[in-house]
Coordinates of C-alpha atoms in Angstrom, one line a residue:
Chain A
M1 CA 7.2 -48.8 -121.0
N2 CA 4.6 -48.2 -118.2
I3 CA 3.4 -50.4 -115.6
R4 CA -0.2 -49.6 -114.0
I5 CA -1.5 -51.2 -111.0
D6 CA -5.0 -51.0 -110.3
A7 CA -6.6 -52.1 -106.9
L8 CA -4.3 -55.0 -106.6
V9 CA -4.9 -57.5 -103.7
P10 CA -2.8 -60.8 -103.7
S11 CA -4.8 -63.7 -102.8
F12 CA -3.3 -64.2 -99.2
L13 CA -4.7 -60.8 -98.3
E14 CA -8.4 -61.4 -99.5
G15 CA -10.7 -60.6 -96.8
K16 CA -8.2 -58.5 -94.6
I17 CA -7.5 -54.9 -94.5
P18 CA -4.3 -54.5 -97.0
T19 CA -1.7 -52.1 -95.0
G20 CA 1.2 -50.4 -96.8
N21 CA 1.1 -48.0 -99.9
L22 CA 1.1 -50.5 -102.8
W23 CA -2.0 -53.3 -102.2
A24 CA -5.4 -52.3 -103.2
K25 CA -3.9 -48.6 -104.7
Q26 CA -3.5 -47.0 -107.7
I27 CA -0.2 -46.8 -108.8
A28 CA 1.3 -46.0 -112.2
L29 CA 5.0 -46.7 -113.0
D30 CA 6.9 -44.8 -115.7
D31 CA 9.6 -45.3 -117.7
T32 CA 13.1 -45.0 -116.2
G33 CA 11.8 -45.0 -112.6
Y34 CA 13.6 -47.0 -110.0
F35 CA 11.3 -48.5 -107.8
L36 CA 12.2 -50.1 -104.2
I37 CA 9.7 -52.8 -102.7
N38 CA 10.5 -52.8 -99.3
A39 CA 9.2 -55.3 -96.9
N40 CA 10.0 -58.1 -94.2
S41 CA 9.8 -61.3 -95.1
G42 CA 6.3 -62.8 -96.4
K43 CA 4.7 -59.8 -97.1
G44 CA 4.3 -60.5 -100.6
K45 CA 7.5 -59.3 -102.2
S46 CA 8.0 -62.2 -104.4
T47 CA 4.5 -62.6 -105.0
L48 CA 4.4 -58.9 -106.5
L49 CA 7.1 -59.6 -108.6
S50 CA 5.9 -62.9 -109.8
Y51 CA 2.7 -61.3 -110.7
L52 CA 4.5 -58.5 -112.7
F53 CA 6.5 -61.6 -114.4
G54 CA 3.5 -64.0 -115.1
V55 CA 4.3 -66.8 -113.2
R56 CA 1.4 -66.2 -110.9
K57 CA -1.8 -64.9 -111.3
D58 CA -3.8 -65.5 -107.7
Y59 CA -4.8 -61.8 -107.5
Q60 CA -7.7 -59.5 -107.4
G61 CA -7.6 -56.0 -109.6
T62 CA -5.6 -55.4 -112.7
I63 CA -1.7 -55.0 -114.1
H64 CA -1.4 -53.3 -117.0
F65 CA 1.8 -53.5 -119.4
N66 CA 1.6 -50.4 -121.7
N67 CA -2.2 -50.5 -121.4
K68 CA -2.3 -54.1 -122.0
N69 CA -4.1 -56.3 -119.0
L70 CA -1.6 -59.0 -118.1
R71 CA -4.8 -61.7 -117.9
E72 CA -5.0 -61.2 -121.5
F73 CA -1.4 -62.1 -121.7
N74 CA -0.9 -65.7 -123.8
I75 CA 1.9 -68.0 -123.7
D76 CA 3.2 -66.3 -126.9
D77 CA 3.2 -62.9 -125.4
W78 CA 5.0 -64.1 -122.4
A79 CA 7.6 -66.0 -124.4
D80 CA 8.1 -62.8 -126.6
W81 CA 8.2 -60.2 -123.5
R82 CA 10.4 -62.4 -121.4
S83 CA 13.0 -62.9 -124.4
K84 CA 12.8 -59.1 -125.2
K85 CA 11.4 -56.2 -122.7
I86 CA 11.3 -57.7 -119.4
S87 CA 14.1 -60.0 -117.3
M88 CA 14.2 -61.0 -113.9
V89 CA 16.5 -62.4 -111.1
F90 CA 14.7 -64.9 -109.3
Q91 CA 15.1 -65.3 -105.4
E92 CA 15.8 -68.7 -105.6
L93 CA 17.7 -67.9 -108.6
K94 CA 16.4 -70.6 -111.1
L95 CA 19.7 -71.9 -112.3
F96 CA 20.3 -75.1 -114.2
P97 CA 22.3 -77.2 -111.3
Q98 CA 24.0 -79.4 -113.7
L99 CA 25.2 -76.5 -116.2
T100 CA 28.5 -74.6 -115.6
A101 CA 28.4 -71.0 -114.8
L102 CA 28.9 -69.9 -118.4
Q103 CA 26.2 -72.7 -119.6
N104 CA 23.9 -71.4 -117.7
V105 CA 24.6 -67.7 -119.3
L106 CA 24.7 -69.0 -123.0
M107 CA 21.3 -70.7 -122.3
K108 CA 19.7 -67.1 -122.2
N109 CA 22.0 -65.4 -124.9
E110 CA 21.9 -68.4 -127.4
L111 CA 18.1 -67.0 -127.7
T112 CA 18.6 -63.1 -127.4
K113 CA 22.1 -62.9 -129.1
H114 CA 22.8 -60.1 -126.5
F115 CA 26.5 -60.6 -125.7
S116 CA 29.6 -61.5 -127.5
L117 CA 31.3 -64.0 -125.6
E118 CA 33.9 -61.7 -124.8
Q119 CA 31.5 -59.3 -123.4
T120 CA 29.9 -62.4 -121.0
R121 CA 33.3 -62.7 -119.7
E122 CA 34.1 -59.2 -119.2
L123 CA 30.5 -59.3 -117.1
F124 CA 31.8 -62.5 -115.1
S125 CA 35.0 -60.4 -114.5
R126 CA 33.6 -57.5 -112.9
L127 CA 31.3 -59.5 -110.4
G128 CA 34.7 -61.4 -109.5
I129 CA 33.9 -64.7 -110.6
L130 CA 35.5 -65.3 -113.8
E131 CA 37.7 -68.3 -112.4
F132 CA 34.2 -70.2 -112.0
L133 CA 33.2 -70.1 -115.7
D134 CA 33.2 -73.6 -116.0
I135 CA 32.1 -75.1 -112.6
P136 CA 28.8 -76.6 -112.4
C137 CA 26.5 -74.4 -110.6
N138 CA 25.5 -76.9 -107.9
R139 CA 29.2 -76.7 -107.1
L140 CA 29.5 -72.8 -106.6
S141 CA 28.3 -71.1 -103.3
L142 CA 25.2 -69.1 -103.0
G143 CA 26.8 -65.7 -103.4
Q144 CA 28.5 -66.6 -106.7
Q145 CA 25.4 -68.2 -107.8
Q146 CA 23.5 -65.4 -107.3
R147 CA 26.0 -63.6 -109.5
V148 CA 25.6 -66.3 -112.3
A149 CA 21.6 -65.0 -112.1
I150 CA 22.3 -61.8 -112.3
I151 CA 24.2 -62.0 -115.1
R152 CA 22.4 -63.9 -116.8
A153 CA 19.4 -61.8 -116.2
L154 CA 21.6 -58.9 -117.9
H155 CA 21.9 -61.2 -121.2
Q156 CA 18.8 -59.4 -123.0
S157 CA 17.7 -56.0 -124.0
F158 CA 14.9 -55.3 -121.5
E159 CA 12.4 -52.2 -120.7
C160 CA 12.2 -53.4 -117.1
I161 CA 13.9 -55.6 -115.1
L162 CA 12.6 -57.1 -111.7
L163 CA 15.2 -58.2 -109.0
D164 CA 14.0 -60.1 -106.0
E165 CA 16.4 -59.4 -103.3
P166 CA 19.3 -59.6 -105.6
F167 CA 21.6 -59.4 -103.1
S168 CA 20.9 -61.5 -100.2
H169 CA 23.8 -63.5 -100.4
L170 CA 26.6 -61.0 -101.2
D171 CA 28.7 -58.9 -98.9
V172 CA 27.8 -55.0 -98.8
E173 CA 31.1 -54.4 -101.6
N174 CA 30.4 -57.1 -103.7
A175 CA 26.3 -56.1 -103.6
S176 CA 27.5 -52.7 -104.6
I177 CA 29.4 -54.0 -107.7
A178 CA 26.5 -56.0 -108.6
F179 CA 23.9 -52.8 -108.1
N180 CA 26.2 -50.4 -110.2
L181 CA 26.2 -53.0 -113.2
I182 CA 22.6 -53.6 -113.0
M183 CA 22.1 -49.9 -112.9
E184 CA 24.6 -49.0 -115.6
Q185 CA 22.9 -51.5 -118.1
C186 CA 19.2 -49.9 -117.1
K187 CA 20.5 -46.5 -118.0
A188 CA 22.1 -47.9 -121.4
Q189 CA 18.7 -49.0 -122.0
N190 CA 16.6 -46.7 -120.4
A191 CA 15.1 -49.2 -118.7
M192 CA 13.1 -49.5 -115.3
M193 CA 13.9 -51.2 -112.0
I194 CA 12.1 -52.7 -109.8
L195 CA 13.9 -53.9 -106.8
S196 CA 12.8 -55.7 -103.8
S197 CA 14.5 -55.7 -100.3
L198 CA 14.0 -56.5 -96.8
G199 CA 14.7 -52.9 -96.1
S200 CA 18.1 -52.0 -97.5
N201 CA 18.3 -49.2 -100.0
H202 CA 21.5 -50.1 -100.9
G203 CA 22.8 -46.8 -100.6
F204 CA 20.5 -45.5 -103.7
N205 CA 18.4 -43.1 -103.9
F206 CA 15.2 -44.5 -105.5
T207 CA 12.5 -42.8 -107.3
E208 CA 9.7 -44.2 -105.1
T209 CA 9.6 -46.5 -102.6
F210 CA 6.9 -49.0 -101.9
N211 CA 5.9 -50.7 -98.4
L212 CA 3.9 -53.9 -98.5
A213 CA 3.2 -53.4 -94.7
S214 CA 3.2 -50.4 -92.7
Chain B
M1 CA 23.3 -75.6 -125.7
I2 CA 19.9 -76.5 -125.1
Q3 CA 20.9 -80.2 -126.0
N4 CA 22.6 -80.2 -122.8
L5 CA 19.4 -80.1 -121.2
L6 CA 16.4 -81.6 -123.6
P7 CA 15.3 -84.3 -124.0
G8 CA 16.9 -85.5 -121.3
K9 CA 18.4 -88.9 -120.3
H10 CA 16.0 -92.0 -120.6
G11 CA 15.8 -95.5 -119.0
K12 CA 17.2 -97.6 -121.9
L13 CA 15.0 -100.6 -121.0
Q14 CA 12.0 -99.0 -121.2
L15 CA 12.7 -97.3 -124.4
W16 CA 13.8 -100.6 -125.9
I17 CA 10.4 -102.5 -124.8
V18 CA 8.4 -99.8 -126.4
M19 CA 10.5 -99.7 -129.9
F20 CA 10.2 -103.6 -129.9
G21 CA 6.6 -103.5 -129.2
S22 CA 5.8 -101.4 -131.8
F23 CA 8.2 -103.1 -134.3
I24 CA 6.4 -106.2 -133.7
G25 CA 2.8 -104.6 -134.2
L26 CA 3.9 -102.6 -137.4
S27 CA 5.4 -105.9 -138.5
L28 CA 2.3 -107.7 -138.1
V29 CA 0.2 -105.4 -140.0
M30 CA 2.8 -104.7 -142.9
I31 CA 3.2 -108.3 -143.1
S32 CA -0.5 -109.7 -142.6
T33 CA -1.8 -107.3 -145.0
Q34 CA 1.1 -108.5 -147.9
L35 CA 0.1 -112.0 -147.2
Y36 CA -3.8 -110.8 -147.4
F37 CA -3.3 -109.4 -151.1
D38 CA -1.0 -112.2 -151.9
F39 CA -3.6 -114.5 -151.2
K40 CA -6.6 -112.8 -152.4
N41 CA -5.1 -112.4 -156.2
F42 CA -4.5 -116.1 -156.1
L43 CA -7.9 -117.1 -154.4
T44 CA -10.4 -114.7 -156.1
V45 CA -12.4 -116.4 -158.3
K46 CA -13.8 -114.3 -161.2
S47 CA -16.4 -111.7 -159.6
D48 CA -17.6 -113.8 -156.7
F49 CA -15.1 -112.6 -154.2
L50 CA -16.5 -111.1 -151.2
S51 CA -19.7 -110.6 -152.6
E52 CA -23.0 -113.2 -152.5
Q53 CA -21.6 -116.7 -153.6
F54 CA -23.5 -119.1 -155.4
I55 CA -23.4 -123.1 -155.0
T56 CA -25.4 -126.2 -156.8
V57 CA -26.4 -128.7 -154.3
N58 CA -28.0 -132.1 -155.2
K59 CA -28.4 -135.4 -153.4
K60 CA -25.9 -138.1 -153.4
V61 CA -26.2 -140.5 -155.8
N62 CA -24.7 -143.9 -154.6
V63 CA -25.5 -147.8 -155.1
L64 CA -27.7 -148.0 -152.4
N65 CA -29.9 -144.9 -153.7
T66 CA -30.5 -146.4 -156.9
L67 CA -31.3 -149.8 -155.7
L68 CA -33.8 -148.6 -153.0
N69 CA -35.1 -146.0 -155.7
S70 CA -35.0 -143.6 -153.1
K71 CA -36.0 -140.2 -153.7
S72 CA -33.1 -137.8 -155.2
T73 CA -35.2 -134.8 -155.5
F74 CA -35.7 -132.2 -153.2
S75 CA -39.0 -132.0 -151.7
Q76 CA -40.9 -128.6 -151.1
E77 CA -40.3 -129.1 -146.9
E78 CA -36.6 -129.7 -147.6
I79 CA -36.2 -126.2 -149.4
S80 CA -38.0 -124.3 -147.3
T81 CA -35.8 -125.6 -144.3
L82 CA -32.8 -124.8 -146.4
E83 CA -34.3 -121.4 -147.4
N84 CA -34.4 -120.8 -143.5
M85 CA -31.0 -121.2 -142.8
P86 CA -29.4 -117.6 -141.6
Q87 CA -26.6 -118.2 -143.8
V88 CA -28.7 -118.5 -147.3
K89 CA -30.1 -116.0 -148.8
Q90 CA -32.3 -117.3 -151.8
V91 CA -32.8 -120.9 -153.2
A92 CA -34.3 -121.8 -156.3
G93 CA -34.8 -125.1 -157.7
F94 CA -33.6 -126.2 -161.6
V95 CA -36.5 -126.5 -163.6
S96 CA -35.8 -129.6 -166.0
N97 CA -37.4 -130.3 -169.5
R98 CA -40.0 -133.1 -169.3
F99 CA -40.2 -133.5 -172.8
R100 CA -37.8 -135.5 -175.4
L101 CA -35.1 -133.0 -177.2
K102 CA -32.9 -133.5 -179.9
T103 CA -30.4 -131.5 -181.6
S104 CA -28.7 -131.1 -184.8
I105 CA -26.0 -128.6 -186.1
Q106 CA -24.5 -128.2 -189.7
F107 CA -20.7 -127.8 -188.4
A108 CA -17.5 -128.4 -190.3
G109 CA -19.5 -129.9 -193.5
Q110 CA -21.3 -132.6 -191.2
Q111 CA -24.7 -132.6 -189.8
L112 CA -24.5 -133.9 -186.0
Y113 CA -27.1 -134.9 -184.0
S114 CA -27.6 -135.4 -180.4
D115 CA -30.2 -136.0 -177.6
L116 CA -30.1 -133.2 -175.2
F117 CA -31.6 -132.2 -171.9
F118 CA -32.2 -128.2 -170.8
E119 CA -32.2 -127.2 -167.5
A120 CA -33.9 -123.7 -166.4
V121 CA -33.2 -121.4 -163.2
P122 CA -34.2 -117.8 -162.3
D123 CA -32.3 -114.9 -164.1
T124 CA -31.2 -113.5 -160.8
Y125 CA -28.8 -116.8 -160.2
L126 CA -27.3 -116.2 -163.4
D127 CA -23.5 -114.7 -163.3
I128 CA -24.0 -113.6 -167.1
Q129 CA -26.9 -111.6 -168.5
P130 CA -26.6 -112.0 -172.2
N131 CA -28.6 -109.2 -174.2
N132 CA -30.7 -111.5 -176.4
W133 CA -31.7 -113.8 -173.1
E134 CA -35.1 -113.9 -174.1
W135 CA -37.3 -116.4 -175.6
D136 CA -38.5 -115.5 -178.9
S137 CA -41.8 -117.3 -179.2
V138 CA -42.8 -115.9 -182.8
E139 CA -39.6 -116.8 -184.4
G140 CA -39.2 -119.8 -182.2
I141 CA -35.5 -118.9 -181.2
I142 CA -34.1 -120.6 -177.8
P143 CA -30.9 -119.0 -176.4
I144 CA -29.0 -121.2 -174.5
I145 CA -25.8 -120.7 -172.1
L146 CA -23.4 -123.6 -172.2
P147 CA -20.7 -124.2 -169.0
A148 CA -17.5 -122.5 -170.1
D149 CA -15.9 -125.7 -169.2
Y150 CA -17.6 -127.1 -172.4
L151 CA -16.0 -124.5 -174.7
N152 CA -13.1 -125.4 -173.1
L153 CA -13.3 -128.8 -173.3
Y154 CA -13.8 -128.4 -176.7
N155 CA -11.0 -126.1 -177.2
F156 CA -8.2 -127.6 -175.5
G157 CA -9.3 -131.0 -175.3
F158 CA -11.2 -132.3 -178.8
A159 CA -10.7 -130.0 -181.4
P160 CA -6.6 -130.2 -181.4
G161 CA -7.0 -134.1 -181.8
Q162 CA -9.6 -134.1 -184.1
G163 CA -7.6 -131.3 -186.3
L164 CA -10.9 -129.2 -185.9
P165 CA -10.7 -125.5 -185.7
Q166 CA -10.6 -124.0 -182.0
L167 CA -13.6 -121.5 -181.4
T168 CA -14.3 -118.2 -179.5
P169 CA -17.6 -117.6 -178.0
D170 CA -18.6 -115.2 -180.9
M171 CA -18.1 -117.7 -183.0
I172 CA -20.1 -119.9 -181.5
S173 CA -23.1 -117.5 -181.2
M174 CA -23.2 -116.9 -184.8
A175 CA -24.1 -120.8 -185.5
T176 CA -28.0 -122.1 -185.0
L177 CA -29.1 -125.1 -183.8
Q178 CA -32.3 -127.3 -185.1
I179 CA -33.9 -128.2 -182.1
Q180 CA -36.7 -130.6 -182.1
I181 CA -39.0 -130.9 -179.2
N182 CA -41.8 -133.7 -179.1
G183 CA -44.1 -134.9 -176.3
A184 CA -47.9 -134.8 -175.5
G185 CA -48.0 -136.0 -179.3
K186 CA -46.8 -132.6 -180.4
E187 CA -43.6 -131.8 -182.4
R188 CA -41.9 -128.4 -183.1
I189 CA -38.9 -127.6 -184.5
F190 CA -37.4 -124.7 -182.6
K191 CA -33.9 -122.6 -183.3
G192 CA -31.5 -122.6 -180.9
K193 CA -28.6 -119.8 -180.3
I194 CA -25.7 -120.1 -177.5
V195 CA -25.5 -116.5 -176.4
G196 CA -23.0 -117.0 -173.1
F197 CA -20.8 -119.3 -171.2
S198 CA -21.6 -119.5 -167.3
N199 CA -18.7 -120.1 -164.9
R200 CA -20.9 -120.6 -162.0
I201 CA -23.6 -123.4 -163.3
N202 CA -22.5 -126.5 -165.0
S203 CA -25.6 -127.2 -167.1
I204 CA -27.6 -126.4 -170.6
L205 CA -29.6 -123.3 -169.5
V206 CA -32.5 -122.1 -171.4
P207 CA -34.6 -119.0 -170.3
L208 CA -37.2 -120.0 -167.4
D209 CA -40.4 -119.0 -169.2
F210 CA -39.3 -120.8 -172.2
M211 CA -39.0 -123.9 -170.2
Q212 CA -42.3 -123.4 -168.2
Y213 CA -43.7 -122.9 -172.0
A214 CA -42.5 -126.0 -173.3
N215 CA -43.3 -127.9 -170.4
R216 CA -47.0 -127.2 -170.4
N217 CA -47.2 -127.3 -174.0
F218 CA -45.1 -130.6 -175.0
S219 CA -45.8 -132.5 -171.6
D220 CA -48.6 -134.1 -169.7
A221 CA -46.7 -134.9 -166.8
L222 CA -46.9 -132.7 -163.9
E223 CA -44.1 -130.8 -162.7
P224 CA -41.8 -132.9 -160.9
E225 CA -39.8 -131.7 -157.6
P226 CA -36.4 -130.5 -158.6
S227 CA -33.3 -132.8 -158.4
R228 CA -30.7 -129.7 -158.3
L229 CA -30.7 -126.7 -156.1
I230 CA -29.1 -123.4 -156.5
V231 CA -28.4 -121.5 -153.4
A232 CA -27.1 -117.8 -152.8
S233 CA -25.2 -117.4 -149.6
D234 CA -22.8 -114.7 -148.4
N235 CA -21.2 -117.4 -147.1
P236 CA -21.4 -120.8 -148.3
A237 CA -18.4 -122.3 -146.4
D238 CA -19.6 -121.4 -143.1
P239 CA -19.2 -124.6 -140.8
A240 CA -22.9 -124.8 -139.7
L241 CA -24.1 -125.0 -143.0
M242 CA -21.3 -127.5 -144.3
K243 CA -22.4 -129.7 -141.1
Y244 CA -26.2 -129.4 -142.3
F245 CA -25.1 -130.3 -145.5
D246 CA -23.2 -133.3 -144.5
E247 CA -26.0 -134.9 -142.5
Q248 CA -28.6 -134.2 -144.9
G249 CA -26.3 -136.6 -147.6
Y250 CA -26.3 -133.5 -149.7
E251 CA -23.2 -132.9 -152.4
L252 CA -22.2 -129.5 -153.3
N253 CA -20.0 -128.6 -156.5
N254 CA -16.8 -128.0 -155.3
E255 CA -14.0 -125.8 -156.8
L256 CA -15.9 -122.6 -155.8
L257 CA -16.5 -123.9 -152.2
K258 CA -12.6 -125.0 -151.7
N259 CA -11.4 -121.3 -152.5
S260 CA -14.3 -119.9 -150.8
K261 CA -13.4 -122.0 -147.6
M262 CA -9.7 -121.3 -148.0
Q263 CA -11.0 -117.4 -148.2
S264 CA -12.7 -117.6 -145.0
L265 CA -10.3 -119.6 -143.2
M266 CA -7.9 -116.6 -144.5
R267 CA -10.3 -114.1 -143.3
I268 CA -10.4 -115.5 -139.7
I269 CA -6.5 -115.8 -139.6
L270 CA -5.9 -112.0 -140.8
T271 CA -8.9 -110.9 -138.5
I272 CA -6.9 -112.4 -135.7
V273 CA -3.5 -111.2 -136.8
L274 CA -5.3 -107.6 -137.4
F275 CA -7.0 -108.1 -134.1
L276 CA -3.7 -108.7 -132.5
S277 CA -1.7 -105.9 -133.9
A278 CA -4.0 -103.3 -133.1
I279 CA -3.5 -104.2 -129.3
I280 CA 0.0 -104.4 -129.9
I281 CA 0.1 -100.8 -131.7
A282 CA -2.5 -99.4 -129.2
L283 CA -0.2 -100.6 -126.2
S284 CA 2.9 -99.4 -127.9
L285 CA 1.1 -96.0 -128.7
T286 CA 0.4 -95.8 -125.2
G287 CA 4.2 -96.8 -124.2
F288 CA 5.4 -94.2 -126.4
V289 CA 3.3 -91.8 -125.5
Q290 CA 3.8 -92.5 -121.9
F291 CA 7.5 -92.3 -122.3
S292 CA 7.7 -88.9 -123.9
R293 CA 5.6 -87.7 -121.4
L294 CA 7.7 -89.2 -118.5
L295 CA 10.7 -87.6 -120.4
I296 CA 9.1 -84.1 -120.2
N297 CA 8.1 -84.4 -116.6
K298 CA 11.4 -85.4 -115.6
K299 CA 12.7 -82.0 -116.9
E300 CA 9.4 -80.0 -115.6
Y301 CA 12.0 -77.7 -113.4
E302 CA 14.2 -77.0 -116.6
I303 CA 11.8 -76.4 -118.8
R304 CA 9.7 -73.9 -117.0
I305 CA 13.0 -72.2 -116.4
L306 CA 13.0 -72.1 -119.9
Y307 CA 9.9 -70.3 -120.1
Y308 CA 11.0 -67.9 -117.9
L309 CA 14.0 -67.3 -120.0
G310 CA 11.8 -66.7 -123.0
Y311 CA 11.6 -69.7 -125.1
T312 CA 8.4 -70.7 -126.5
H313 CA 6.4 -74.1 -125.8
R314 CA 6.9 -74.9 -129.6
F315 CA 10.7 -74.3 -129.3
I316 CA 10.5 -76.7 -126.5
A317 CA 8.0 -79.4 -128.0
S318 CA 10.1 -79.3 -130.9
K319 CA 13.3 -80.9 -129.0
Y320 CA 11.0 -83.8 -127.8
L321 CA 9.3 -83.9 -131.5
I322 CA 12.4 -84.7 -132.8
F323 CA 13.6 -87.2 -130.5
Y324 CA 10.3 -88.7 -131.0
L325 CA 10.3 -88.9 -134.8
R326 CA 13.5 -90.4 -134.6
I327 CA 12.6 -93.3 -132.3
T328 CA 9.5 -94.2 -134.1
G329 CA 11.1 -93.5 -137.6
I330 CA 14.0 -96.4 -136.5
V331 CA 10.8 -98.6 -135.8
F332 CA 9.0 -97.7 -139.0
V333 CA 12.1 -98.2 -141.4
L334 CA 13.2 -101.7 -139.2
S335 CA 9.6 -102.9 -140.0
L336 CA 9.5 -102.4 -143.4
L337 CA 12.5 -103.9 -143.7
S338 CA 11.1 -107.1 -142.0
L339 CA 8.2 -107.0 -144.7
F340 CA 10.7 -107.0 -147.5
V341 CA 12.8 -110.0 -145.4
V342 CA 9.6 -112.0 -145.1
Q343 CA 8.5 -111.5 -148.5
Y344 CA 11.4 -112.3 -150.0
F345 CA 11.6 -115.9 -147.9
F346 CA 8.0 -116.6 -147.6
G347 CA 7.7 -116.1 -151.6
D348 CA 10.4 -118.4 -152.3
W349 CA 9.4 -121.0 -150.1
M350 CA 5.5 -120.6 -151.5
T351 CA 6.9 -121.0 -155.5
H352 CA 8.7 -124.2 -154.2
K353 CA 5.6 -125.3 -153.1
G354 CA 3.8 -124.6 -156.4
F355 CA 2.1 -121.5 -155.7
E356 CA 2.2 -118.9 -158.3
L357 CA 2.3 -115.9 -156.0
E358 CA 2.9 -112.6 -157.5
S359 CA 6.3 -112.1 -155.8
S360 CA 6.7 -108.3 -155.3
I361 CA 5.5 -105.8 -152.2
Q362 CA 2.2 -105.0 -152.2
L363 CA 1.3 -101.2 -152.0
E364 CA -1.1 -101.7 -149.9
A365 CA 1.2 -103.2 -147.3
I366 CA 3.4 -100.1 -147.2
F367 CA 0.6 -97.9 -146.7
S368 CA -1.0 -100.0 -144.0
G369 CA 2.5 -99.7 -142.2
F370 CA 2.8 -96.2 -143.2
A371 CA -0.6 -95.1 -142.0
L372 CA 0.2 -96.7 -138.3
F373 CA 3.6 -94.6 -138.5
A374 CA 1.3 -91.7 -139.0
I375 CA -0.9 -92.4 -136.8
L376 CA 1.7 -93.0 -134.1
V377 CA 3.5 -89.6 -135.0
I378 CA 0.6 -87.4 -134.8
T379 CA -0.5 -88.8 -131.7
G380 CA 2.6 -88.3 -130.2
A381 CA 3.1 -84.9 -131.7
W382 CA 0.0 -84.0 -130.4
D383 CA 0.5 -85.2 -126.8
I384 CA 3.7 -83.3 -126.5
F385 CA 2.1 -80.2 -127.5
R386 CA -0.4 -80.4 -125.6
V387 CA 1.8 -81.2 -122.4
T388 CA 4.6 -78.6 -122.9
K389 CA 1.9 -76.1 -123.4
K390 CA 0.3 -76.8 -120.1
L391 CA 3.5 -76.6 -118.2
A392 CA 4.0 -73.2 -120.2
K393 CA 0.3 -71.7 -119.0
S394 CA 0.6 -73.3 -115.2

């Protein structure tokens, strides 16, 4: 897929002079690129990703997915895209606190039928949280919850994955394991990755880096 | 997995109250519809139900009246007062014969003679319109309408005891009567044909134009005031009208009016019950809608995440719809059961009291309940779709 961003200005920047190399610029993101959105807190990383996921619409300018304006997406289009073409790890994780780690993931997999239970357990094992499968999420640590959210996001086919500070609660070693797992899935599906970060590139050479503020 | 989340836990008490309220409402509607149709079959008299009704009015005849020789006729003033009552649509006086009238008939080998009287009212007041209800001045044939009671009296009272044959209206219409009229120094013989039987008017009726012709030609007397009136009214049992009749000392013909009174009483009771049920239904509908909204709102966080995972709003709505259908369905089935139970025991009781009711469930009763159930479901479903869709858009 391709994403085209034209003269995008978020509502909190209206009337101000945008800085950085993304706001109010013309940008085209192609198929298999890996893109890093870099900025300090409060510069609009999450805002940008929520525009791309159709959660927020308070912007000027246009965003096109495969030449279709996001403003023309209806709720059925979004349901379709979110189950087949675009996935997201939220900064605030958005897990179901009363459900177990496994149930949280199955909630996605029942819709997409993407992995077998065996494969799901394998992912839990690789991220080192297999033993927490049946623990309700509200009793897991933030780092453990973050890995559950990553595993859930991988339980679907996607052409683009949006990662909003996905490793903020992980140590360097665990972040690297998780990053490699995501990268593996992106390569397998020829998918694009858009990752936001507070500055770290997680030791990876991204196709392009966007700074939201200079 | 989704059933772990939706529709979610709910307040038991609140659900019970909503279900109980709508159960009462639905049952009331069905039972009152049932009773209405039970009684309607029982009370309906001929074709008069729900249409214009006719009553005949006369002044009371009592000893005092007779002794004082006070008038038993209606003055023009009294008639127009009655005509101006809001419940009254039309009034006409009965026109009586002012000539002497004798009839004879060849019947069962015997010649029967009798003195007779005729009365006439405008045709619009008749409950039947026989096709030969025309006075034929050339042939001198007078069509006559008799009270239906006369025929019954003859067939079931007189004929069996006398060993005479029972008669049908068709047979009677073939007989010809000799009618001898005299007055004002003249005399003429007419033929009479009985052309029909009236349930409404208890008199021997001839066409009004014949009566006017005969009164003109065989009487010197002026046209007297009528002693009986026929009144057309939408609701002859109206209390105000009744009170007026009572104050004036008027008498009414009875049977029709008793039914009419019962009918209007039934109508009032039914209207009250329907009104009450409408309020209860409206309340329980709001109750149901509020309840399902509350359930949805409680799970707003979860529903939003499900949308982010790619679930459609139709899928989410269907989870609530199934739950909604289940609780309203239970209410409907219970109400239906209560209808059967009430019908069973009430039918029994009424039979003991001597009422011959059709002791079967009226289709209309089930239909009325089902219609309300459908309204409940459609409104609820529409609201669930609306609310979940709104969540998906925001």
